[in-house]
Amino acid sequence: MRSRVSFPVLLACVALATTARADEDAPHEEMDPTALFLGAHEALVADRPGEAIAKLEALADRGVIDAVISFDRGLAYAARVRAGAEQPGDLGRAAHGFEETRELTRDPSLIADATTALASVRSEVAHRRSRAGESVEIGHGFSLGRSIVDLLPENVWAAIAAIMALVLSGAILARRLLTQPRAKVAATTSGAIAGALLLVTSVLAWAARDARLHLREGVVIAPNARLLDARHLAIDGIAPVAEGARARIVEETGGFSHVIVGGADGYLPSSVVLPLAKR
Amino acid sequence: MNAPCTAPFMTRAHRIGVRARFIGLTLATLAPALAWTAPARAQGIDVTGSIDANEIELGDTVTYVLQATSTTSEAPSDPRLTPPAAFTVVDTGSSPTHMVSIINGQRTDKHGLTATWRLSAGRLGTFTIGPGSVAFGGSRRNGPTARVTVVPPGQGKPKPRRPGRQPFDPFGGSPFDPFGGGSPFDPFKGLFPGTDDDSAAQDPFGGVSADPKLALDAPRAPIAFLHATIDKTRAVVGEQVTLNVYLYEDIRARQGRPSDVHEATATDFVKRSLVQDETRAVHVGNAMVGGRPWAVKLVRKNALFPIKTGRLTISPMSLTLSQARVGLRESETLFVDVSEPPVANRPAGYQIGDTGDFSLSASTTPRNIDQHGAVGVTVELRGSGNMPAKLPTPEIAGVEWLEPQTRDSLGPVSNDKFGGTRTFSYVVLIHKEGAVDLGEIRLPYFDPQTRKYEIARTSLGIVQVAKVDKPDAGPEVAETPLPDLPKPRAALEGKQSETFLTEWPVYWGALFGSPLACVSMIALGGAVRRARERRANAAPSPERIARDRRNEAESALKGDDGKATIAAIARAVEAEILASTGVNIRGTSGDGAVRELADAGVSETTAKSAMQILSECEGARFSPGGVTMDTAHSLWKRAKEAMGAVATHSSKRASLQPTDSAPPSSRRSSE
């Protein structure tokens, strides 16, 4: 009888101690971003996407930027959609998390995972739009110039330009110093080629730097947002912007963002366009 | 209090006097006394009158009520009153009545008319008010007069508080108003004194002390004005800001009824009223404004919850006073600086705007259901502040929360706060079996009182779900969206510091500077080379030539070629003479050369000596026996002396003739 009484009491004590420990952990999580992230990861693994989202968004509120946080945040929103507890904008926010991951990370495997997940989210959006009879075009891609700039990292463009500058300098000196005609011709040819490449790669390096410093992009997180004109009236003849679409943010004024989405120029409420973090 | 009339209604007295002259003097003298108490009665009409006070203070008002009742089918109309010169009419009103009664099949009609004048005293003294009159039967019937004494402010007796509505007071509501108190939809009710029960009960001169908290330095407008205040100018998003709008009334002036009321708009706030009935103004006290007493009423009291950050504007409330010449009255435009709650220690899941002091409680019924069945979850949110419109429900696989129904019981609570209870009723579908823990609902919020984050939470408990093998009409098995998502990552990448070549200050300079530097270097080298060539090609100066020739001669003296040495000495002497005097003696005869040198300032002795040396040099050069080096050394010694003398003479001459200091041009003898 004694043991029967003491076992539940012991259980209660353990439960109380656990609760107290959990309470002790809570402020720790509030103070330490790493602990908060681990809590979010644990919630995500345990199929509690709501809790994971709350913690990951709290990390974002504190200004903590990390590719893995963005990736897990995208997964948490996607998990909430998959769990049937979807809230409006979840797919767009998931796409935002994966897009941000690709912007932030240099890890090829993480880029590959984010790209796969992004494709899955966008295919779901396209699936829903097709069921609604709307255009399924979501990813509009970049312009030719932007695509060329994005071919290589900024530092690679800069290094190539520096090499071309060295080659050009050497060619100029060689042409002056060498006396053999064949050597002079070789120096002239290499100098001309290096000069042209120097011009091109320096422009690309400058464009990459400009994009890094000044280009602001975001992801549309509202389903079927309509582009507005300067008077904030809906523009006729333009299909609603798909959820998860990437948009270039030109400027933000008065609660509206001037955006360019797939070549279309217009305004969207700022709350609809979630800016992407940069490295 | 209705004071008795001070004068009888004379129509009845005359009639009695004419018809009863033969009755004794006693009856005649009793007639006025009878008329004092009896209402005026003439041809089926009774006209009575009364005032609400016999003694008032300067600036106070007295109400004269005239009531006419007809027992015929004709109704009294057109009430009139000529006020004394010391009084001004603040307000008037009249209300006709018609009563039909049928008793034992006999119909009786009664028509009535009640007219009221509210008069404001503007001068001290005793005055007679009235008589008021009504039109009846083609003529006018007068009512009684009344006397009222106006005393200085502070010396009058306070007006007794009326226990209820005056029977003939039109501002107290019509006797036919079933709800009492006039129309409940009157938006101006209570805004001004004397227009409703509350304000009528207040006497601004009745000894009420001024409230210093309501005092202002100066009135914002004459007669009446609006004054708005807020309890704080800095707040966080969702924190309550209490807006009070007061109406200040000059109790010595008549205000009249306001019109065209515009509410204070606050588009960046959620606005909630903190008074039960916004149509009634509440007298909150008197205040000294600019040294004068003003009555103060609270016309609006709102809780404002800012919905965004920044400097937010509260637009003024306005109304128009029809009695005033410039009748528009506006309250102040107010500003609130709104910021976000602090990021530090912000709990996960906090939504901006959830600010206040909240608590949660929940109940779940039933606790035992079949699979794919539903339970009801009722969550009650209590507290004060900016109540969230929705709660974060726990997301659990196999548990589906439907949209809740919301019931509010919100309003003003203690300490001018807005709050109450908001109840969310959810239907929760459970698609999995077993003991399903519904988790908990947690609401992080920011408490503006303690400036800390708190979390209101409530546990929803466990529901026992019995397995159902084959549901009759189970839910549609929808295709699972977003399959094959990658697994989450557990390790942060960490901060990767990245340096960019293009940010180096020297990068762009080096990029284009290096080729340009090469080109510049080559160009500079060519320029230097060309300069040297030009310099080399240019004619040397006579001094330079003389110095060179001297050096050549000395070099030759070190050798053993006598003739060459002699020739070098001769060239050195010629060059020195040319450099010193500008006279080129080469190819010139001896006498001619001496003359030219003399003309150039060289003494004749020196000139001859130099010419002698040159002559000896020429002789030695062509001597068939050759020239010994001793001879050459001897000649050189003499040549140096001669060259020194020539140079000395030349310099003396130059110093004696400063205006002619320019070096002599190279003159070649014509000979």
PDB file of N, CA, C and O in Angstrom, chain B residues 282-312:
ATOM      1  N   VAL B 282     -21.393  64.090 -20.178  1.00  0.00           N
ATOM      2  CA  VAL B 282     -21.365  63.949 -18.720  1.00  0.00           C
ATOM      3  C   VAL B 282     -20.664  65.165 -18.141  1.00  0.00           C
ATOM      4  O   VAL B 282     -19.528  65.474 -18.515  1.00  0.00           O
ATOM      5  N   HIS B 283     -21.369  65.836 -17.260  1.00  0.00           N
ATOM      6  CA  HIS B 283     -20.753  66.990 -16.601  1.00  0.00           C
ATOM      7  C   HIS B 283     -19.698  66.475 -15.629  1.00  0.00           C
ATOM      8  O   HIS B 283     -19.995  65.686 -14.741  1.00  0.00           O
ATOM      9  N   VAL B 284     -18.468  66.914 -15.832  1.00  0.00           N
ATOM     10  CA  VAL B 284     -17.381  66.404 -15.001  1.00  0.00           C
ATOM     11  C   VAL B 284     -16.851  67.457 -14.041  1.00  0.00           C
ATOM     12  O   VAL B 284     -15.964  67.165 -13.259  1.00  0.00           O
ATOM     13  N   GLY B 285     -17.363  68.655 -14.108  1.00  0.00           N
ATOM     14  CA  GLY B 285     -16.938  69.659 -13.155  1.00  0.00           C
ATOM     15  C   GLY B 285     -16.832  71.033 -13.788  1.00  0.00           C
ATOM     16  O   GLY B 285     -17.195  71.232 -14.955  1.00  0.00           O
ATOM     17  N   ASN B 286     -16.372  71.943 -12.978  1.00  0.00           N
ATOM     18  CA  ASN B 286     -16.133  73.303 -13.458  1.00  0.00           C
ATOM     19  C   ASN B 286     -14.638  73.557 -13.469  1.00  0.00           C
ATOM     20  O   ASN B 286     -13.881  72.900 -12.750  1.00  0.00           O
ATOM     21  N   ALA B 287     -14.253  74.497 -14.280  1.00  0.00           N
ATOM     22  CA  ALA B 287     -12.831  74.783 -14.391  1.00  0.00           C
ATOM     23  C   ALA B 287     -12.649  76.270 -14.596  1.00  0.00           C
ATOM     24  O   ALA B 287     -13.508  76.951 -15.171  1.00  0.00           O
ATOM     25  N   MET B 288     -11.549  76.763 -14.108  1.00  0.00           N
ATOM     26  CA  MET B 288     -11.196  78.156 -14.343  1.00  0.00           C
ATOM     27  C   MET B 288     -10.370  78.219 -15.628  1.00  0.00           C
ATOM     28  O   MET B 288      -9.322  77.585 -15.739  1.00  0.00           O
ATOM     29  N   VAL B 289     -10.887  78.951 -16.572  1.00  0.00           N
ATOM     30  CA  VAL B 289     -10.199  79.104 -17.853  1.00  0.00           C
ATOM     31  C   VAL B 289     -10.032  80.593 -18.101  1.00  0.00           C
ATOM     32  O   VAL B 289     -11.019  81.308 -18.245  1.00  0.00           O
ATOM     33  N   GLY B 290      -8.798  81.015 -18.130  1.00  0.00           N
ATOM     34  CA  GLY B 290      -8.538  82.436 -18.319  1.00  0.00           C
ATOM     35  C   GLY B 290      -9.144  83.282 -17.220  1.00  0.00           C
ATOM     36  O   GLY B 290      -9.580  84.403 -17.463  1.00  0.00           O
ATOM     37  N   GLY B 291      -9.230  82.744 -15.998  1.00  0.00           N
ATOM     38  CA  GLY B 291      -9.745  83.494 -14.865  1.00  0.00           C
ATOM     39  C   GLY B 291     -11.253  83.504 -14.757  1.00  0.00           C
ATOM     40  O   GLY B 291     -11.804  84.179 -13.889  1.00  0.00           O
ATOM     41  N   ARG B 292     -11.938  82.759 -15.606  1.00  0.00           N
ATOM     42  CA  ARG B 292     -13.396  82.734 -15.546  1.00  0.00           C
ATOM     43  C   ARG B 292     -13.865  81.305 -15.395  1.00  0.00           C
ATOM     44  O   ARG B 292     -13.220  80.375 -15.899  1.00  0.00           O
ATOM     45  N   PRO B 293     -15.003  81.146 -14.743  1.00  0.00           N
ATOM     46  CA  PRO B 293     -15.489  79.773 -14.565  1.00  0.00           C
ATOM     47  C   PRO B 293     -16.169  79.247 -15.825  1.00  0.00           C
ATOM     48  O   PRO B 293     -16.916  79.957 -16.484  1.00  0.00           O
ATOM     49  N   TRP B 294     -15.852  78.028 -16.144  1.00  0.00           N
ATOM     50  CA  TRP B 294     -16.460  77.345 -17.285  1.00  0.00           C
ATOM     51  C   TRP B 294     -16.970  75.993 -16.817  1.00  0.00           C
ATOM     52  O   TRP B 294     -16.346  75.353 -15.970  1.00  0.00           O
ATOM     53  N   ALA B 295     -18.077  75.581 -17.376  1.00  0.00           N
ATOM     54  CA  ALA B 295     -18.588  74.236 -17.106  1.00  0.00           C
ATOM     55  C   ALA B 295     -17.934  73.264 -18.086  1.00  0.00           C
ATOM     56  O   ALA B 295     -17.761  73.576 -19.264  1.00  0.00           O
ATOM     57  N   VAL B 296     -17.554  72.119 -17.588  1.00  0.00           N
ATOM     58  CA  VAL B 296     -16.831  71.149 -18.416  1.00  0.00           C
ATOM     59  C   VAL B 296     -17.633  69.856 -18.495  1.00  0.00           C
ATOM     60  O   VAL B 296     -18.070  69.323 -17.476  1.00  0.00           O
ATOM     61  N   LYS B 297     -17.799  69.395 -19.725  1.00  0.00           N
ATOM     62  CA  LYS B 297     -18.502  68.133 -19.945  1.00  0.00           C
ATOM     63  C   LYS B 297     -17.608  67.198 -20.746  1.00  0.00           C
ATOM     64  O   LYS B 297     -16.887  67.635 -21.644  1.00  0.00           O
ATOM     65  N   LEU B 298     -17.688  65.967 -20.410  1.00  0.00           N
ATOM     66  CA  LEU B 298     -16.961  64.946 -21.174  1.00  0.00           C
ATOM     67  C   LEU B 298     -17.888  64.454 -22.281  1.00  0.00           C
ATOM     68  O   LEU B 298     -18.939  63.880 -22.015  1.00  0.00           O
ATOM     69  N   VAL B 299     -17.494  64.718 -23.509  1.00  0.00           N
ATOM     70  CA  VAL B 299     -18.357  64.324 -24.623  1.00  0.00           C
ATOM     71  C   VAL B 299     -17.874  63.042 -25.290  1.00  0.00           C
ATOM     72  O   VAL B 299     -18.641  62.333 -25.917  1.00  0.00           O
ATOM     73  N   ARG B 300     -16.587  62.755 -25.212  1.00  0.00           N
ATOM     74  CA  ARG B 300     -16.066  61.501 -25.780  1.00  0.00           C
ATOM     75  C   ARG B 300     -14.949  60.977 -24.891  1.00  0.00           C
ATOM     76  O   ARG B 300     -14.137  61.751 -24.376  1.00  0.00           O
ATOM     77  N   LYS B 301     -14.945  59.682 -24.751  1.00  0.00           N
ATOM     78  CA  LYS B 301     -13.842  59.023 -24.041  1.00  0.00           C
ATOM     79  C   LYS B 301     -13.590  57.726 -24.787  1.00  0.00           C
ATOM     80  O   LYS B 301     -14.426  56.827 -24.801  1.00  0.00           O
ATOM     81  N   ASN B 302     -12.439  57.662 -25.465  1.00  0.00           N
ATOM     82  CA  ASN B 302     -12.149  56.520 -26.334  1.00  0.00           C
ATOM     83  C   ASN B 302     -10.826  55.879 -25.966  1.00  0.00           C
ATOM     84  O   ASN B 302      -9.879  56.551 -25.549  1.00  0.00           O
ATOM     85  N   ALA B 303     -10.790  54.580 -26.136  1.00  0.00           N
ATOM     86  CA  ALA B 303      -9.523  53.848 -26.064  1.00  0.00           C
ATOM     87  C   ALA B 303      -9.024  53.675 -27.487  1.00  0.00           C
ATOM     88  O   ALA B 303      -9.737  53.139 -28.348  1.00  0.00           O
ATOM     89  N   LEU B 304      -7.822  54.144 -27.748  1.00  0.00           N
ATOM     90  CA  LEU B 304      -7.224  54.052 -29.080  1.00  0.00           C
ATOM     91  C   LEU B 304      -6.063  53.065 -29.031  1.00  0.00           C
ATOM     92  O   LEU B 304      -5.173  53.196 -28.181  1.00  0.00           O
ATOM     93  N   PHE B 305      -6.068  52.121 -29.947  1.00  0.00           N
ATOM     94  CA  PHE B 305      -4.991  51.141 -30.009  1.00  0.00           C
ATOM     95  C   PHE B 305      -4.237  51.335 -31.326  1.00  0.00           C
ATOM     96  O   PHE B 305      -4.790  51.066 -32.401  1.00  0.00           O
ATOM     97  N   PRO B 306      -3.004  51.832 -31.283  1.00  0.00           N
ATOM     98  CA  PRO B 306      -2.258  52.061 -32.530  1.00  0.00           C
ATOM     99  C   PRO B 306      -1.986  50.751 -33.244  1.00  0.00           C
ATOM    100  O   PRO B 306      -1.677  49.732 -32.616  1.00  0.00           O
ATOM    101  N   ILE B 307      -2.113  50.786 -34.562  1.00  0.00           N
ATOM    102  CA  ILE B 307      -1.945  49.568 -35.346  1.00  0.00           C
ATOM    103  C   ILE B 307      -0.648  49.572 -36.143  1.00  0.00           C
ATOM    104  O   ILE B 307      -0.348  48.608 -36.827  1.00  0.00           O
ATOM    105  N   LYS B 308       0.110  50.649 -36.074  1.00  0.00           N
ATOM    106  CA  LYS B 308       1.380  50.661 -36.785  1.00  0.00           C
ATOM    107  C   LYS B 308       2.318  51.631 -36.085  1.00  0.00           C
ATOM    108  O   LYS B 308       1.898  52.379 -35.198  1.00  0.00           O
ATOM    109  N   THR B 309       3.557  51.601 -36.503  1.00  0.00           N
ATOM    110  CA  THR B 309       4.553  52.455 -35.882  1.00  0.00           C
ATOM    111  C   THR B 309       4.617  53.801 -36.616  1.00  0.00           C
ATOM    112  O   THR B 309       4.116  53.947 -37.725  1.00  0.00           O
ATOM    113  N   GLY B 310       5.259  54.753 -35.941  1.00  0.00           N
ATOM    114  CA  GLY B 310       5.439  56.069 -36.554  1.00  0.00           C
ATOM    115  C   GLY B 310       4.751  57.136 -35.729  1.00  0.00           C
ATOM    116  O   GLY B 310       4.276  56.888 -34.615  1.00  0.00           O
ATOM    117  N   ARG B 311       4.717  58.310 -36.285  1.00  0.00           N
ATOM    118  CA  ARG B 311       4.037  59.443 -35.625  1.00  0.00           C
ATOM    119  C   ARG B 311       2.608  59.471 -36.145  1.00  0.00           C
ATOM    120  O   ARG B 311       2.351  59.916 -37.276  1.00  0.00           O
ATOM    121  N   LEU B 312       1.718  58.998 -35.340  1.00  0.00           N
ATOM    122  CA  LEU B 312       0.330  58.831 -35.771  1.00  0.00           C
ATOM    123  C   LEU B 312      -0.504  60.033 -35.324  1.00  0.00           C
ATOM    124  O   LEU B 312      -0.255  60.625 -34.267  1.00  0.00           O
TER     125      LEU B 312
END
